Each structure stands twice: as structure tokens, then as C-alpha cells.
PDB file of C-alpha atoms in Angstrom:
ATOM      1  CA  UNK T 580     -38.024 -25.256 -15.740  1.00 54.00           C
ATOM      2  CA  UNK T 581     -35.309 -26.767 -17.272  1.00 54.00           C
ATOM      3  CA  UNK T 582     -31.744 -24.372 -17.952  1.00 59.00           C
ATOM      4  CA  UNK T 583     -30.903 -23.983 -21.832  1.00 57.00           C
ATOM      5  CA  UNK T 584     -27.355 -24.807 -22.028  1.00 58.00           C
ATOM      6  CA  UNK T 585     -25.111 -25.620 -25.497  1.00 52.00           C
ATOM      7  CA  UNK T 586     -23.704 -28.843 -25.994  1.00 45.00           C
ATOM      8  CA  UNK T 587     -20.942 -29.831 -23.728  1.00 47.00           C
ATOM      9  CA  UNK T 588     -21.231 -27.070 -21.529  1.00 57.00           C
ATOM     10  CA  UNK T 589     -22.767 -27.541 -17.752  1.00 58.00           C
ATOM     11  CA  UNK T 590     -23.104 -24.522 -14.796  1.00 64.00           C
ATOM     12  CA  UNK T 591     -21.146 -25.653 -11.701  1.00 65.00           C
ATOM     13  CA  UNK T 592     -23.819 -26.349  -9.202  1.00 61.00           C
ATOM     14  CA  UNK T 593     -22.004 -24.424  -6.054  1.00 67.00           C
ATOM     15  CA  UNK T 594     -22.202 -21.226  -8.211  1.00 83.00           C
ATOM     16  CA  UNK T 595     -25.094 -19.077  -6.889  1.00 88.00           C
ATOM     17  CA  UNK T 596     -25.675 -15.401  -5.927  1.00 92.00           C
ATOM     18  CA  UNK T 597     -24.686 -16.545  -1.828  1.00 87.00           C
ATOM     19  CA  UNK T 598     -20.915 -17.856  -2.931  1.00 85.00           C
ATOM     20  CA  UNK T 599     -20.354 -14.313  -4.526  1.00 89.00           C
ATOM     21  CA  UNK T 600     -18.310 -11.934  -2.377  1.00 88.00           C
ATOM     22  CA  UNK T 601     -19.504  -9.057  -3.574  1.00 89.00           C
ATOM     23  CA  UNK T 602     -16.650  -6.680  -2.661  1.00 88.00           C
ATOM     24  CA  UNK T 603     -16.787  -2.988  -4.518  1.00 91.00           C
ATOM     25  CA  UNK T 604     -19.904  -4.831  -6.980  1.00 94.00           C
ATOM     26  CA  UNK T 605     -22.491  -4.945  -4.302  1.00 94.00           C
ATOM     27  CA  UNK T 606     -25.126  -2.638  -6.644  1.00 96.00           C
ATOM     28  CA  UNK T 607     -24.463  -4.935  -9.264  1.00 96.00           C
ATOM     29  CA  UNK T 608     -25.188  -8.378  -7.420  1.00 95.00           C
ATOM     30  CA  UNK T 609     -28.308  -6.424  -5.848  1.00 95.00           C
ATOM     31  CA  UNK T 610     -29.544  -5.453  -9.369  1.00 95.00           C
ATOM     32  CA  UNK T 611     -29.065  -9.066 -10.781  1.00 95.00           C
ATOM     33  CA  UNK T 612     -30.843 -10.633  -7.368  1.00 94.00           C
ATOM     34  CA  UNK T 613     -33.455  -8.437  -8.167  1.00 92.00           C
ATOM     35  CA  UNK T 614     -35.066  -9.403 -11.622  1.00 86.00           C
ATOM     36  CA  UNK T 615     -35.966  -6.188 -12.723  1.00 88.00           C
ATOM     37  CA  UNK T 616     -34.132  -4.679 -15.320  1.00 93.00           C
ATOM     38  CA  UNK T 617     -35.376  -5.955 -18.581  1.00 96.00           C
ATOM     39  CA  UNK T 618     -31.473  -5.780 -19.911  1.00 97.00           C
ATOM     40  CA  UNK T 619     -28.380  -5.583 -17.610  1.00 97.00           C
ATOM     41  CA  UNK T 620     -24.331  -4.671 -19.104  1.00 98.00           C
ATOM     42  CA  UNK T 621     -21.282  -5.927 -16.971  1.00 98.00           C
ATOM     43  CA  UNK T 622     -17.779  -5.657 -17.795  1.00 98.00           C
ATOM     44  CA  UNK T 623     -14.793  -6.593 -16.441  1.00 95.00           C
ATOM     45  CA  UNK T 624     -11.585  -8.043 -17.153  1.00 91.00           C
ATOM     46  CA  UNK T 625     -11.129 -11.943 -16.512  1.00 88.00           C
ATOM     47  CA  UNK T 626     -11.374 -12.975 -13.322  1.00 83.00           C
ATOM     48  CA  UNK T 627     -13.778 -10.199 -11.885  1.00 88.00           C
ATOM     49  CA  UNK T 628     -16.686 -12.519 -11.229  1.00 89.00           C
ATOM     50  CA  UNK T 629     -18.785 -11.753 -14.656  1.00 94.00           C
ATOM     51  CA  UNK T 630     -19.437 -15.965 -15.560  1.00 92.00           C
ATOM     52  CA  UNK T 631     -20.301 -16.475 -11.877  1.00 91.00           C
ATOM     53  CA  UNK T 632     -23.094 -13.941 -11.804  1.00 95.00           C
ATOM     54  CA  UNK T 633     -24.219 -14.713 -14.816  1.00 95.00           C
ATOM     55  CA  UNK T 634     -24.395 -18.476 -13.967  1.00 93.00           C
ATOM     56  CA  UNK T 635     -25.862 -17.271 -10.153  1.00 94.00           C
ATOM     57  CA  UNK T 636     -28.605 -15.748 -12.239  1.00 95.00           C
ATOM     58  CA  UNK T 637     -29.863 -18.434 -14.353  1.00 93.00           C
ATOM     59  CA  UNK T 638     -29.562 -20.650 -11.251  1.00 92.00           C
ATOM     60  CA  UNK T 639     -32.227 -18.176  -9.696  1.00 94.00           C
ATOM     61  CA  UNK T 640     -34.181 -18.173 -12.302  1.00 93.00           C
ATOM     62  CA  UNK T 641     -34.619 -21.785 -12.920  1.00 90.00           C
ATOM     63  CA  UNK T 642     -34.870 -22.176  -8.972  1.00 91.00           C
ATOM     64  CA  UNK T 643     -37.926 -20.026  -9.194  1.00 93.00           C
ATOM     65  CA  UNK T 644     -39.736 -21.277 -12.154  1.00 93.00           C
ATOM     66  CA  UNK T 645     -38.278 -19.046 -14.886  1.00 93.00           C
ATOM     67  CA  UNK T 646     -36.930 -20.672 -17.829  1.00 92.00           C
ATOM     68  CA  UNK T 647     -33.195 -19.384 -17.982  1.00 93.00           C
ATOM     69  CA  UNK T 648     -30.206 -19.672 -21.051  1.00 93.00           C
ATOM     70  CA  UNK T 649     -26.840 -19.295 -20.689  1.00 93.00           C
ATOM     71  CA  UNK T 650     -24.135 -19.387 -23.763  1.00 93.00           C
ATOM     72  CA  UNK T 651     -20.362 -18.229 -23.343  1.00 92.00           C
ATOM     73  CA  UNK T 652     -19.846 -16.910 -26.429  1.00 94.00           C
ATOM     74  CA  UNK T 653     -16.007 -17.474 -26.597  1.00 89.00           C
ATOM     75  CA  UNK T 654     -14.595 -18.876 -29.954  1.00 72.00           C
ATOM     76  CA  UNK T 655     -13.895 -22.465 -28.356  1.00 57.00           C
ATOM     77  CA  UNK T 656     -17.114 -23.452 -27.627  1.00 66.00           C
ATOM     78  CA  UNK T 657     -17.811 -23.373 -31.815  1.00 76.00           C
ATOM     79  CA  UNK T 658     -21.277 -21.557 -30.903  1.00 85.00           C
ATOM     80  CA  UNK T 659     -23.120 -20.871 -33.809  1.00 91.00           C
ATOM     81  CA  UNK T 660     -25.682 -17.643 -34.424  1.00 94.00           C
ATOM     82  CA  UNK T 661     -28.375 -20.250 -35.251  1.00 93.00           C
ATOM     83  CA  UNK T 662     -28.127 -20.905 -31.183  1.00 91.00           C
ATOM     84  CA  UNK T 663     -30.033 -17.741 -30.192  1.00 94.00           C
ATOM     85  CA  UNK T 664     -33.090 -18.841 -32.216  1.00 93.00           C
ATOM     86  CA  UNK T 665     -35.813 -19.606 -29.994  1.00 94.00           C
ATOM     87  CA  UNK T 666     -34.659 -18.030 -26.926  1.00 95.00           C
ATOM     88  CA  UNK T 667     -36.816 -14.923 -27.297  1.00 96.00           C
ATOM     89  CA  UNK T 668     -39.782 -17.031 -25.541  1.00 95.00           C
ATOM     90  CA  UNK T 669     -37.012 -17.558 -22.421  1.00 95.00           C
ATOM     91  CA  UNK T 670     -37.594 -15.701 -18.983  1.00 95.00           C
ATOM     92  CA  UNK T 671     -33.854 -15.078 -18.903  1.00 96.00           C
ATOM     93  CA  UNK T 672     -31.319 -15.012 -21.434  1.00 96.00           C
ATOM     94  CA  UNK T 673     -27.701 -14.702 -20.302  1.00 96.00           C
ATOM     95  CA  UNK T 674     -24.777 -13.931 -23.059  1.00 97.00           C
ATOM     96  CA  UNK T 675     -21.220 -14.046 -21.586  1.00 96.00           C
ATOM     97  CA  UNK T 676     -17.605 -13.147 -23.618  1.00 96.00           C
ATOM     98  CA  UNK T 677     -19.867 -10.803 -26.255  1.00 97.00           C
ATOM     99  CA  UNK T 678     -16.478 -10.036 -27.129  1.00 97.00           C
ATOM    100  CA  UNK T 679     -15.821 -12.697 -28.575  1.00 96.00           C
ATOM    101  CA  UNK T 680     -18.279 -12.111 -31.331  1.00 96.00           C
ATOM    102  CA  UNK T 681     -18.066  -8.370 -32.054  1.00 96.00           C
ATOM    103  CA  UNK T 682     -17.379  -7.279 -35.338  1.00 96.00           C
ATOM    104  CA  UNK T 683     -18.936 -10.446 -36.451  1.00 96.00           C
ATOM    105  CA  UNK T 684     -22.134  -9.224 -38.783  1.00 96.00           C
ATOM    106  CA  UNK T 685     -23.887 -12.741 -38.723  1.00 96.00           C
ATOM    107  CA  UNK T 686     -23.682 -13.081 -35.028  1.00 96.00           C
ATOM    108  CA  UNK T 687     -24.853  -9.323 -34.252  1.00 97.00           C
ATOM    109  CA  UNK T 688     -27.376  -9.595 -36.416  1.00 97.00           C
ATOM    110  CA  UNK T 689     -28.481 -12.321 -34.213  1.00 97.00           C
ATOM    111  CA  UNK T 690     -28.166 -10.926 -30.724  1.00 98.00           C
ATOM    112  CA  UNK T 691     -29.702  -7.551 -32.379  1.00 98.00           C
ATOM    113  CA  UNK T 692     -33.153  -9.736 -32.989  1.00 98.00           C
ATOM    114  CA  UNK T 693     -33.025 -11.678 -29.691  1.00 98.00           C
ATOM    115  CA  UNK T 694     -32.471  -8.220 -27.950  1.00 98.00           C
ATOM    116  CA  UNK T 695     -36.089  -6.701 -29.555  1.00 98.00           C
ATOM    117  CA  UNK T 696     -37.548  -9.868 -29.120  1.00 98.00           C
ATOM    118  CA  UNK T 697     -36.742 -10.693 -25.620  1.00 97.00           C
ATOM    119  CA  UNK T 698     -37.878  -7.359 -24.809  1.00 96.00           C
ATOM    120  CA  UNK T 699     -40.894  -7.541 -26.707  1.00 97.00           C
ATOM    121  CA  UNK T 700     -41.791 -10.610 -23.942  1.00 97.00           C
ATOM    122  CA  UNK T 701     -40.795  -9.142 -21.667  1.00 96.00           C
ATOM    123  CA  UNK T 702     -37.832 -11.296 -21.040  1.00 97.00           C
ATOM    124  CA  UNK T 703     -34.542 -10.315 -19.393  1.00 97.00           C
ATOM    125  CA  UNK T 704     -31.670 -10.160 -21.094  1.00 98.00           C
ATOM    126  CA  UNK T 705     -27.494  -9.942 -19.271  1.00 98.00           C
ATOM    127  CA  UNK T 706     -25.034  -9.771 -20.997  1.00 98.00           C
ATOM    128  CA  UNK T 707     -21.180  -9.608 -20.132  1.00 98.00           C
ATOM    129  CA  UNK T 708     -17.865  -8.753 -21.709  1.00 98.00           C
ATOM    130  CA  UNK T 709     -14.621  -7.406 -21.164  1.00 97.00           C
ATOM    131  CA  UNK T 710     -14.686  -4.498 -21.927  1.00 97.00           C
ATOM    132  CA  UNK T 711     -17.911  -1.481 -21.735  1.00 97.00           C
ATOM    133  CA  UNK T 712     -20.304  -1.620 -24.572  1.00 97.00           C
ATOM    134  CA  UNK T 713     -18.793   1.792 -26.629  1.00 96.00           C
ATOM    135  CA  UNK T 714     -15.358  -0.073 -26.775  1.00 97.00           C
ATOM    136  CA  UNK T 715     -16.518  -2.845 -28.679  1.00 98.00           C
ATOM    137  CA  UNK T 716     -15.614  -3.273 -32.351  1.00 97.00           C
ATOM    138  CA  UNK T 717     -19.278  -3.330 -33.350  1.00 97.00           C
ATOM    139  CA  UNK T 718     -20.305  -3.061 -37.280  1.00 96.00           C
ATOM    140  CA  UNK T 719     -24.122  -3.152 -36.689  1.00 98.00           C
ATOM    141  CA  UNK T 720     -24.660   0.609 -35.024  1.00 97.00           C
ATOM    142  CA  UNK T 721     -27.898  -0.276 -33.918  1.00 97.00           C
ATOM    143  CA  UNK T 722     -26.615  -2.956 -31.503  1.00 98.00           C
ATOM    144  CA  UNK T 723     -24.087  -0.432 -30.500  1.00 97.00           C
ATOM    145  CA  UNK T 724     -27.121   1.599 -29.507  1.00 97.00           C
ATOM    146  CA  UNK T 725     -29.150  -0.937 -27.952  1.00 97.00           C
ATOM    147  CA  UNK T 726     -25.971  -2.156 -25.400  1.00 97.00           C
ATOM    148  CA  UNK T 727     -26.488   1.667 -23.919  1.00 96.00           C
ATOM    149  CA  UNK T 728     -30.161   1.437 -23.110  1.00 96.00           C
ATOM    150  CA  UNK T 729     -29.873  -0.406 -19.438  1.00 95.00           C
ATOM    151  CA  UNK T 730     -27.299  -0.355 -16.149  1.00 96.00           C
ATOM    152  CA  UNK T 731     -24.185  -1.179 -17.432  1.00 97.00           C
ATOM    153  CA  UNK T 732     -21.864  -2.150 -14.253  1.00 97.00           C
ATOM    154  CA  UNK T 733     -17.793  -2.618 -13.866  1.00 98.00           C
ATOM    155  CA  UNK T 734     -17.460  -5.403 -12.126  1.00 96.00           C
ATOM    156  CA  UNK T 735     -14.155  -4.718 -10.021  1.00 93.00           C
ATOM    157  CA  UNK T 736     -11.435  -7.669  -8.922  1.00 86.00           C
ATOM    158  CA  UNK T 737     -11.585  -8.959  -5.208  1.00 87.00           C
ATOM    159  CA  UNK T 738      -8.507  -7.719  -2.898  1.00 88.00           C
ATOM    160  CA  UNK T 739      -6.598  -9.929  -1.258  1.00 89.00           C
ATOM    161  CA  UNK T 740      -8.601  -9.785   2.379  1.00 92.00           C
ATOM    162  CA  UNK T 741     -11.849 -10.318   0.216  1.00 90.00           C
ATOM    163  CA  UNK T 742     -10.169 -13.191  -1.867  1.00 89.00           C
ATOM    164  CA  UNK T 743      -9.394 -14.564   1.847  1.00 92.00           C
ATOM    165  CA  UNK T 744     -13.037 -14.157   2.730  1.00 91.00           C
ATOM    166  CA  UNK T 745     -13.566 -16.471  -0.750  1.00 88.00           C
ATOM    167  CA  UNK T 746     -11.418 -19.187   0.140  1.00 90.00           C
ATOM    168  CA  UNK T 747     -12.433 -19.722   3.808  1.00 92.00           C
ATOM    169  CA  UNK T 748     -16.536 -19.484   2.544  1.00 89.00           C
ATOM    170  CA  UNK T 749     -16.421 -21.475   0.042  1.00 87.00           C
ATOM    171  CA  UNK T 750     -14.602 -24.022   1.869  1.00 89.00           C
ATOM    172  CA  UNK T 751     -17.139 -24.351   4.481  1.00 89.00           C
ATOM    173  CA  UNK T 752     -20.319 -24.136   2.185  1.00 85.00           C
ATOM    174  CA  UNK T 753     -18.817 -27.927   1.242  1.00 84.00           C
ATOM    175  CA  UNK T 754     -18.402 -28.656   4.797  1.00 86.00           C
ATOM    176  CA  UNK T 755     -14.221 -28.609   3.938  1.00 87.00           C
ATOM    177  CA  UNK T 756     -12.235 -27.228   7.521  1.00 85.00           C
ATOM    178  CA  UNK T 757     -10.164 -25.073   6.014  1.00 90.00           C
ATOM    179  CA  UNK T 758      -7.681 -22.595   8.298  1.00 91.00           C
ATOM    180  CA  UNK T 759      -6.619 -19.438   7.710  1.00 94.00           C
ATOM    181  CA  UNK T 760      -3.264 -20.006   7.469  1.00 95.00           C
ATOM    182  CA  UNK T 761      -3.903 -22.338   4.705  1.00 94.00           C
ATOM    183  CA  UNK T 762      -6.128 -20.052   3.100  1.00 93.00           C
ATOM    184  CA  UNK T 763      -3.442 -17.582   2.830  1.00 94.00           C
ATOM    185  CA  UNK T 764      -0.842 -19.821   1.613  1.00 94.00           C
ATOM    186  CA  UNK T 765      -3.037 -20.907  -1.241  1.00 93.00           C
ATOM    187  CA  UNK T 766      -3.510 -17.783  -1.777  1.00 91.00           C
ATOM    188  CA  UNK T 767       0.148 -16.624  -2.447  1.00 91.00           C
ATOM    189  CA  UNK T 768       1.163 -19.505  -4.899  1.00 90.00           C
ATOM    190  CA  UNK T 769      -2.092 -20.004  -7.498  1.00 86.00           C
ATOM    191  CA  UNK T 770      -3.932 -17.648  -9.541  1.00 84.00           C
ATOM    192  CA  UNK T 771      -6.505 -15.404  -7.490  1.00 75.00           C
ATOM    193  CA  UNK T 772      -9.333 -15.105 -10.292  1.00 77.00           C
ATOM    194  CA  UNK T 773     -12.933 -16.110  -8.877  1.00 75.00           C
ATOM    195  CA  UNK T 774     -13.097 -18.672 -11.291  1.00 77.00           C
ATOM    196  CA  UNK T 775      -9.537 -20.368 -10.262  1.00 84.00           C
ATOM    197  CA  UNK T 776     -10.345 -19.632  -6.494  1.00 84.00           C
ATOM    198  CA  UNK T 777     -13.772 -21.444  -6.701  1.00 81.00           C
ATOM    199  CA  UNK T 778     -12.220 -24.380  -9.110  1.00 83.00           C
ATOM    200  CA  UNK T 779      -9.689 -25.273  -6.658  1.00 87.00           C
ATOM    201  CA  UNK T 780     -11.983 -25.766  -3.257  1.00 88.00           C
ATOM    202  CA  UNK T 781     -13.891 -28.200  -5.549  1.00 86.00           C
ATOM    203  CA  UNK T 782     -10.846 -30.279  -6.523  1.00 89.00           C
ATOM    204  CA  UNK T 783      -9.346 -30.016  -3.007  1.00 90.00           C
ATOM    205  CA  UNK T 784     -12.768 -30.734  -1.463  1.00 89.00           C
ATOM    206  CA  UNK T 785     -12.733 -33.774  -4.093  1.00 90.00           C
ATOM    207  CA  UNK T 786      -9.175 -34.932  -2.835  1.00 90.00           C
ATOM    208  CA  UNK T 787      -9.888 -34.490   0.874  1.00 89.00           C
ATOM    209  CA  UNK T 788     -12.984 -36.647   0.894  1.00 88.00           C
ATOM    210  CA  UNK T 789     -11.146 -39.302  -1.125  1.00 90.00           C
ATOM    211  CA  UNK T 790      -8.156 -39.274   1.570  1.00 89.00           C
ATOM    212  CA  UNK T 791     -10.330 -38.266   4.313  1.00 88.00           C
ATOM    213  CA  UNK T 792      -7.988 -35.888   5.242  1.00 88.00           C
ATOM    214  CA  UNK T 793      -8.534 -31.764   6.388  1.00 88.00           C
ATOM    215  CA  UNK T 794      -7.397 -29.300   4.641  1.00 90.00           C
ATOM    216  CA  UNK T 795      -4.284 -28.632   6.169  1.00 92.00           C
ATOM    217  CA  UNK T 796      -0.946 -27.051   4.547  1.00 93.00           C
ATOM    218  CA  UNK T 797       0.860 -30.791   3.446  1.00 93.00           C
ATOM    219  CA  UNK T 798      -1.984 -32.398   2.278  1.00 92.00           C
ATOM    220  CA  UNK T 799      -2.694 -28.810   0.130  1.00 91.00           C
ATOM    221  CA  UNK T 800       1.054 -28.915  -0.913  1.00 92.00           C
ATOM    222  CA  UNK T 801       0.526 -32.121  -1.977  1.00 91.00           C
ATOM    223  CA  UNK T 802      -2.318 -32.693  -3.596  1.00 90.00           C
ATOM    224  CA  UNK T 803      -1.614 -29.462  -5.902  1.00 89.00           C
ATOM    225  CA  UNK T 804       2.332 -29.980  -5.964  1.00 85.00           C
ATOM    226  CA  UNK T 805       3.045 -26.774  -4.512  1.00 78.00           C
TER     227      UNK T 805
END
């Protein structure tokens, strides 16, 4: 099956459910591993893993022969409403940054239909956002309504010793030798979202195979002009 993604927008290929360290959202990665729930809710603020689950789930699903969607719904992709149409015969539909589109009639409208219709297939629909369905500025009430009907999940920030744990996986699910010392001093001079975390081993595993050199504290310094 082939995954359903908008113009000039690709999944990362290392993102899958086995890179995510689940931390306090273990019920939630067990949930989403678990295709059972015909409509899932997770909210968090930016940073807290929501895009990689997401993305870890339609990687699943196309893995095992279910034809899987994702769309980020944030304003600088230019996604249109007219994208949803046709996805109601999809296995998996996955909706990320719903926020970015509430209070927006046209576009609620939309996700409204492809909610009843997905579920009338019995497709599976996720959705994420930053915030828990009754604080978004919804106009249509009966999409209000609808985000209450399944497990809706707070997806909670890493700590630092599981944003260690992170760096020093990630690192050697590309085969990168990465110490812990170095780990930690990434770790105290760049962002520590998921997304940021994850971003960086690829462009330092990217730099270290080019220079053919480990992943040691000067050639980190370096290559990221720290």
C-alpha cells in the first residue's frame, strides 16, 4: 500500500513506533501499536512526540498492508479542505496541528464528513493538536462533540535522563558510536524537542559518514558550531 502524503511533504523513514521513548505516554504508544480504536485524540505542546507517533503509525500501517494518510494541517503547508476528499476509503487517516484549522467553518466541515465516513468503513482515524479537544475554538458543535467520543491522551515531554536515553538510541539504530558524555553535552546546548533531538542524529550521522569520523565532542562542536 502506498502512504497518502500532500505535495512536498515526505515521513522521515527512521520514525517508527521502536525510536519512540515512551516515557510517562506508554498507554498512549500501546493504544496506537494496537489498531483498535476506531478514533484516537493526543495533545501536547510542541515537542512532546505527537508528529512522531502519528508518522510511527502510518508507517505501521503501510508496513502491514493498510493504506495510511498523513496531513499536518499547519498554515504553511497551504493544505486545502478539498485534501480530505477521498480519504474515507483509507485504513488510516492521521490529522496532525488540528489547531491550526479550528474555527475555520470550510475546513471543519470537512474533517466533520471524513470523521462519519471513516467510521462508517471502519477506518481509523488520529488526530493531534496542542491543546485537548474542549479548548479548541471550534464553530461547528458537532465536531466539538465528535473529538470527545474516543481516548484522548496528553502526551507529556521527555526528562532529561529519558532525552539521554533518545540521543544514545537513536544514535546506534544508524550504527553512529555515540558516548555519553557527548550525548549530554548535546544535550545542554540545542533544543531538547523529539523532533530537534531526532533531526540532529540524522545530520550528524550524515556528517560523520562523510568525514568518517565518530561522534566524539570536537567533531560535534564542529560540525554544529557549538
Amino acid at each position: 500500500m502506498t502512504l497518502q502524503l500532500p505535495l512536498g511533504i515526505n515521513l522521515r523513514p527512521s520514525v517508527d513506533f521502536a525510536g519512540f521513548i515512551a516515557g510517562c505516554n506508554g498507554e498512549a504508544l500501546s493504544r496506537l501499536r494496537t489498531p483498535l480504536d476506531p478514533y484516537l485524540y493526543l495533545w501536547g505542546e510542541s515537542g512532546s512526540g505527537k508528529s512522531h507517533l502519528l508518522q510511527a503509525a502510518c508507517q505501521q500501517a503501510q508496513t502491514g498492508g493498510r493504506q495510511p494518510a498523513y496531513l499536518p494541517l499547519k498554515h504553511e503547508h497551504g493544505l486545502a479542505p478539498e485534501m480530505l476528499e477521498g480519504l474515507e476509503t483509507f485504513a488510516l487517516v492521521c490529522l496532525d496541528d488540528l489547531e491550526s484549522v479550528a474555527g475555520n467553518a470550510t475546513w471543519e466541515g470537512a474533517i466533520f464528513s471524513l470523521f462519519n465516513q471513516l467510521r462508517e468503513n471502519k477506518g481509523q482515524l488520529v488526530v493531534a493538536a496542542d491543546r485537548p479537544p474542549a479548548q479548541l475554538p471550534l464553530s461547528l458543535p458537532d465536531l466539538a462533540s465528535r473529538l470527545t467520543w474516543g481516548p484522548c491522551y496528553h502526551l507529556v515531554g521527555l526528562n532529561d535522563d529519558e532525552r539521554l536515553e533518545l540521543l544514545l538510541a537513536t544514535a546506534q539504530r544508524r550504527g553512529l558510536s555515540m558516548g555519553v558524555e557527548t550525548a549530554r553535552f548535546l544535550l545542554q546546548r540545542t533544543p531538547r524537542d523529539i523532533h530537534f533531538l531526532t533531526s540532529l542524529i540524522d545530520r550528524l550521522d550524515s556528517a560523520s559518514l562523510a568525514a568518517q569520523r565518530r561522534l566524539t565532542i570536537p567533531f560535534v562542536r564542529e560540525i554544529l558550531h557549538l
